[in-house]
Coordinates of C-alpha atoms in Angstrom, one line a residue:
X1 CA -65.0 -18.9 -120.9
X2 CA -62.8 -15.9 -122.3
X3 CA -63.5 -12.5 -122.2
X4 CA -64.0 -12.6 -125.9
X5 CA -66.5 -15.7 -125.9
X6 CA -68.5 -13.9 -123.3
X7 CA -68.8 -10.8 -125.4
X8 CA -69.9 -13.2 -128.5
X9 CA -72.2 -14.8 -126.3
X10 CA -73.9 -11.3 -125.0
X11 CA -73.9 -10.3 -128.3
X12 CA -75.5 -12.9 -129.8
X13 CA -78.2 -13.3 -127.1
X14 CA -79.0 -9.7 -127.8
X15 CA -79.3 -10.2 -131.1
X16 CA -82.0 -13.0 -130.4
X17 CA -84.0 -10.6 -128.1
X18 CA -84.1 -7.9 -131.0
X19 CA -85.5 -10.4 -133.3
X20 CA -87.6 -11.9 -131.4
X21 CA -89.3 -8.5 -130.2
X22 CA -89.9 -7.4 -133.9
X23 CA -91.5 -11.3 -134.6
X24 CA -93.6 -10.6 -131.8
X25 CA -94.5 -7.3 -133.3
X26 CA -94.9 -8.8 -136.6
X27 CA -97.5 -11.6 -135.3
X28 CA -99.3 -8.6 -133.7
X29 CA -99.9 -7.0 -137.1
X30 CA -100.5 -10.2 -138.7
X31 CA -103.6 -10.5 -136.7
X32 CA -104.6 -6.9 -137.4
X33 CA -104.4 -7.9 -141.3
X34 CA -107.1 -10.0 -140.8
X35 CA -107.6 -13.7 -142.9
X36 CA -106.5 -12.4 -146.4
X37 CA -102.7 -12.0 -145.5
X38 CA -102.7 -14.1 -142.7
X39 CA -101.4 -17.5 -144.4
X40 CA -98.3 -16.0 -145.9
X41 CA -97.2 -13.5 -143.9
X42 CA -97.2 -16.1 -140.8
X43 CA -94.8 -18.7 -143.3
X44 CA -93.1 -15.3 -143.2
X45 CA -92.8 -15.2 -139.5
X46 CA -92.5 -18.9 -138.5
X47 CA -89.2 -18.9 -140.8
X48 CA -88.1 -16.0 -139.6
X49 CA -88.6 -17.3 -135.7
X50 CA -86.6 -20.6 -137.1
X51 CA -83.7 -18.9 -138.5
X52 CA -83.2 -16.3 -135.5
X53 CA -83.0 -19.6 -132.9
X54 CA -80.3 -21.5 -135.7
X55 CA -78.3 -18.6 -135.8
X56 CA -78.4 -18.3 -131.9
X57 CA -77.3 -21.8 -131.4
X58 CA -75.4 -22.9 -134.4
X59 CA -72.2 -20.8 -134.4
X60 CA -71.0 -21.8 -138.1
X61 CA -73.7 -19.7 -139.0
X62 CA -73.0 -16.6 -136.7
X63 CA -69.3 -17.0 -138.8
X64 CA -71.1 -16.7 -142.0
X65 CA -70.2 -13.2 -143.3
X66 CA -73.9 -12.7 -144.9
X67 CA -76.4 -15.1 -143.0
X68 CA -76.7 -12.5 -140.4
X69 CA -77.6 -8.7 -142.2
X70 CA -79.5 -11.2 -144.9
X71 CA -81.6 -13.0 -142.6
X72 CA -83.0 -10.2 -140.6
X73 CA -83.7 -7.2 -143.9
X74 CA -84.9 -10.6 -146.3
X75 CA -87.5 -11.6 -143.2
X76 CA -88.7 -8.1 -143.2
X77 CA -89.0 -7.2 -146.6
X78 CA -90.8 -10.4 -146.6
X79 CA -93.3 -9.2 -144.3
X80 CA -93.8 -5.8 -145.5
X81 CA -94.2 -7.4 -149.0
X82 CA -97.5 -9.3 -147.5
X83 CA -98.9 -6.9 -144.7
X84 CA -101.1 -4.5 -145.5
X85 CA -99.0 -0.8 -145.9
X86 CA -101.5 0.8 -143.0
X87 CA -100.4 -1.3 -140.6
X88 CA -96.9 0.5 -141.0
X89 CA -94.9 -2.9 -141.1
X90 CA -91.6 -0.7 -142.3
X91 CA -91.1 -0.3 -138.8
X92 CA -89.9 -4.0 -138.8
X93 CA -87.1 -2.7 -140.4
X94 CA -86.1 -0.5 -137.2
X95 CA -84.9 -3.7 -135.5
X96 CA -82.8 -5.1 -138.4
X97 CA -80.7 -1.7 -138.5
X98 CA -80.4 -2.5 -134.2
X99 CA -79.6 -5.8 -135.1
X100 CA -76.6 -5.1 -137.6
X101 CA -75.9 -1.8 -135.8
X102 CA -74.9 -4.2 -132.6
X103 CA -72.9 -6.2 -134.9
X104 CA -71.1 -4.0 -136.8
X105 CA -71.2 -0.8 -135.4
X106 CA -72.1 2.7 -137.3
X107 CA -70.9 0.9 -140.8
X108 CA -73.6 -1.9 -139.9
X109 CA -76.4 0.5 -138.6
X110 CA -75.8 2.7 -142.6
X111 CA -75.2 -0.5 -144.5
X112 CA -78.7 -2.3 -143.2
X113 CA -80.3 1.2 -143.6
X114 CA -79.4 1.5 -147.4
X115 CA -80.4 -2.0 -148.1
X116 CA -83.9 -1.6 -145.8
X117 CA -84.8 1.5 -148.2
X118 CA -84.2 -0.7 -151.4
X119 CA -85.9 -3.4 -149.5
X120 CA -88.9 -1.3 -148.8
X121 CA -89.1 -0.1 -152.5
X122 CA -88.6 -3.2 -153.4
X123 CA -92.3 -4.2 -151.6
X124 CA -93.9 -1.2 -153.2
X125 CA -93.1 -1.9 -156.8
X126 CA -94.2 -5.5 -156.2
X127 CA -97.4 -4.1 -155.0
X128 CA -97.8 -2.7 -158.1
X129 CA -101.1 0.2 -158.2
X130 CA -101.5 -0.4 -155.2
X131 CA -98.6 1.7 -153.7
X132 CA -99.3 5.5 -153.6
X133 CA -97.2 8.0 -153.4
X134 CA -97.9 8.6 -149.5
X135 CA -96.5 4.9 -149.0
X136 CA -92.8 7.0 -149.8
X137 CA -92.4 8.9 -146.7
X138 CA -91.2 5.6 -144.4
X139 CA -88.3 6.2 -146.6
X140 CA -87.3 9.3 -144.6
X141 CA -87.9 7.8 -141.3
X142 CA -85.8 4.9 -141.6
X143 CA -83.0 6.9 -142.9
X144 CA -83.5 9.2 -139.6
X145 CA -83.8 6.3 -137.8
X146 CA -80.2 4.7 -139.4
X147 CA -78.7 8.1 -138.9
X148 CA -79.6 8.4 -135.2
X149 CA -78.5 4.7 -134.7
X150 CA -75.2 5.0 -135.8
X151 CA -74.4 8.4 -134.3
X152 CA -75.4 6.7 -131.0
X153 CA -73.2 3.4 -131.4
X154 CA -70.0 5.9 -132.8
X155 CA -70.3 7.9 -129.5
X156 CA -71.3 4.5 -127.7
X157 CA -68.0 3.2 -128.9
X158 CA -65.9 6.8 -128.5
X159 CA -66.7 6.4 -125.2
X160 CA -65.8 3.1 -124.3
X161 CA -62.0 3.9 -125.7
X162 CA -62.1 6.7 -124.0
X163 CA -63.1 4.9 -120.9
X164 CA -60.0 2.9 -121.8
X165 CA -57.6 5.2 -122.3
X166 CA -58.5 7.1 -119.0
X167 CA -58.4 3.5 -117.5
X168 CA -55.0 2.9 -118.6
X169 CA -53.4 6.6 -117.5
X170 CA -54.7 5.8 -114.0
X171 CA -53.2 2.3 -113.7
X172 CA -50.1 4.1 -115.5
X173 CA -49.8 6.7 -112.7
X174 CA -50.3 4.4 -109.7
X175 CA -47.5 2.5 -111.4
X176 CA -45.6 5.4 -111.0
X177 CA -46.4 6.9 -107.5
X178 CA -45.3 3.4 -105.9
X179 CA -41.8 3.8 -107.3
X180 CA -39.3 4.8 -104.8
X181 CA -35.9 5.1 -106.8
X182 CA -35.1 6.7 -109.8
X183 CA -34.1 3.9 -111.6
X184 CA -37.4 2.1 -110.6
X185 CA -39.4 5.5 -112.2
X186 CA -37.7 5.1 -115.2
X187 CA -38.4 1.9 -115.7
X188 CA -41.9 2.2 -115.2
X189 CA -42.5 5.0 -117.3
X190 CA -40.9 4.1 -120.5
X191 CA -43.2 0.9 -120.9
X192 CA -46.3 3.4 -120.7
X193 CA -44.7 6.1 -122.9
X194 CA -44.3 2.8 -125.5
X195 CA -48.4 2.3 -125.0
X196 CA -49.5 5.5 -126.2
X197 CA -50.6 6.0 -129.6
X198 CA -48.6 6.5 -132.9
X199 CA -45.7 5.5 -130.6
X200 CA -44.1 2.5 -131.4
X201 CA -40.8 2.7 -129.0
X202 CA -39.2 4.6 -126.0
X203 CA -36.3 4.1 -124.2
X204 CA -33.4 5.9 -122.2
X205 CA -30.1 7.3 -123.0
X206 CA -27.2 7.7 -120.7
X207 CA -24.4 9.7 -122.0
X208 CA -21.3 8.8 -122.5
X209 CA -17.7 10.0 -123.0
X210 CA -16.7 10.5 -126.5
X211 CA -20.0 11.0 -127.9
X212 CA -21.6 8.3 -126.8
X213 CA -25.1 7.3 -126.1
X214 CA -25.6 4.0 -123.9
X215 CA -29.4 2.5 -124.8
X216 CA -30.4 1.3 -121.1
X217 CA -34.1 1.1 -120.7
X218 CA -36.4 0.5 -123.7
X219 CA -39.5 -0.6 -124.4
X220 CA -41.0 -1.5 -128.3
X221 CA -38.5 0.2 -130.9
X222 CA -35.6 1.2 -130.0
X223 CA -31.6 2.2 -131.3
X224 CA -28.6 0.1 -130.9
X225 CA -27.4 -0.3 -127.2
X226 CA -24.4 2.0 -128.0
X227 CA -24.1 4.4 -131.0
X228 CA -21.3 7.2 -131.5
X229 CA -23.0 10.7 -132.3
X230 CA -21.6 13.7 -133.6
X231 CA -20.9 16.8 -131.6
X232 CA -23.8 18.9 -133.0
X233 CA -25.8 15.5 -131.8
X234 CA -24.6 15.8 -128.9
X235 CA -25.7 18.9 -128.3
X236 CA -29.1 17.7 -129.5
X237 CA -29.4 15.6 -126.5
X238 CA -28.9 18.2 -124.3
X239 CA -32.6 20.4 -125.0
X240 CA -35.7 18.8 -126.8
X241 CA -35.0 17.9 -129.9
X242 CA -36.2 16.3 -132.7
X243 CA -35.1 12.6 -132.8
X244 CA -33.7 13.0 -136.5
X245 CA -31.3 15.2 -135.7
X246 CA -29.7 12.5 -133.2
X247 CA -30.7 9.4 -135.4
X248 CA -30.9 10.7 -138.8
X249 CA -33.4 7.2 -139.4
X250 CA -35.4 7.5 -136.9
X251 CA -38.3 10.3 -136.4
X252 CA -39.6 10.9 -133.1
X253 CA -38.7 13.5 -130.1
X254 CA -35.4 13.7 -127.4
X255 CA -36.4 14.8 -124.1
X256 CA -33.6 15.5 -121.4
X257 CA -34.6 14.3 -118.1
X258 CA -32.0 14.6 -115.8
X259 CA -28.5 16.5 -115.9
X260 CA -27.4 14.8 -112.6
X261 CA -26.5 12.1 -114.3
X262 CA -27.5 13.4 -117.5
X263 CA -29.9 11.2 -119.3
X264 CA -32.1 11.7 -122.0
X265 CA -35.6 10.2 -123.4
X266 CA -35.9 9.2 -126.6
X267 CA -39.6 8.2 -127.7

């Protein structure tokens, strides 16, 4: 199994826990209701239960861009439409918002937040007289508890590119420390000075008589293998300089390495 098929496979077994843990807290508060909302609010739950498994084991449906944010803030509403409001069944909805929040990130967690607060209206204007005006402060607490889901899954995910990047400079620098030769450095450097961000080339230049600039190594973007400059180029080359001023289509920097032989980076 691929990296990625793992991932979708954690993923979606987490997403079963999540729903499973708020059916098993809905059954609890179908109890408390007693006999009068027993009936439909467990149809409510015994769909529910047999949706979460097909989605967990039939894939096509896992592709399906609404099944999943549908399935989990439709079950809920469902149930918070037939429990009684003391119970507090909004807090059903907490586990939809993890559930899309997993999926989707911070976009998810504020998407199924939006459409729990409708959802949650939704059940008090089908209650009719009796929803009271007390019944409107769940409203606050699931948008506190969208807000602090998304925050947390943005600096979940900050961190794990982070983790990355860091990741990457260290396996960058060993690269380098191992090389013995000049030659060897260079070559090892410009591929990671390609890999950093907003960068989409780097390579050398060896210089040449008559104005010349020989490309030797490159990595991603890069200008022809030989090009003729003019003097004031030239002289470009020789200090950091903007790349334009070298390659008049071209925008990035020219960084002189060496003057022994003289050679300059172009990223």
């Amino acid at each position: 199994m691929g990296r990625t098929a793992a991932a979708i496979e954690a993923r979606e077994r987490a997403h079963l826990l999540i729903r499973l843990a708020a059916i098993a807290l809905g059954g609890t508060l179908v109890l408390l209701a007693g006999v009068g909302a027993t009936s439909l609010a467990a149809l409510v739950l015994v769909l529910y239960l047999a949706a979460a498994v097909s989605v967990r084991y039939y894939p096509p449906l896992q592709r399906a861009p609404f099944v999943v944010p549908v399935l989990d803030l439709a079950a809920v509403t469902g149930l918070v439409s037939t429990l009684p409001l003391q119970l507090g069944p909004w807090i059903l909805y907490a586990f939809a918002i993890g559930v899309a929040a997993l999926r989707s990130g911070p976009v998810g967690a504020v998407a199924a937040t939006a459409l729990a607060v409708v959802g949650y209206d939704s059940a008090l204007v089908l209650r009719g007289e009796q929803a009271h005006a007390t019944d409107l402060w769940p409203v606050q607490a699931l948008i506190a508890i969208g807000l602090v889901t998304a925050e947390i899954v943005w600096a979940l995910a900050r961190q794990d590119v982070d983790t990355l990047w860091s990741r990457n400079h260290a396996l960058a620098l060993s690269g380098l420390t191992r090389q013995r030769e000049p030659e060897e450095v260079l070559r090892a450097l410009i591929p990671e000075l390609a890999r950093l961000q907003s960068v989409e080339g780097a390579w050398v230049w060896t210089h040449g008589s008559d104005q010349r600039l020989r490309t030797t190594v490159t990595a991603g973007a890069a200008p022809p293998a030989e090009i003729i400059v003019s003097a004031e180029a030239m002289r470009a080359v020789l200090r950091p300089s903007p790349l334009e001023r070298i390659v008049p289509n071209m925008t990035g920097l020219s960084i002189p390495i060496s003057t022994n032989p003289p050679l300059t980076v172009g990223v």
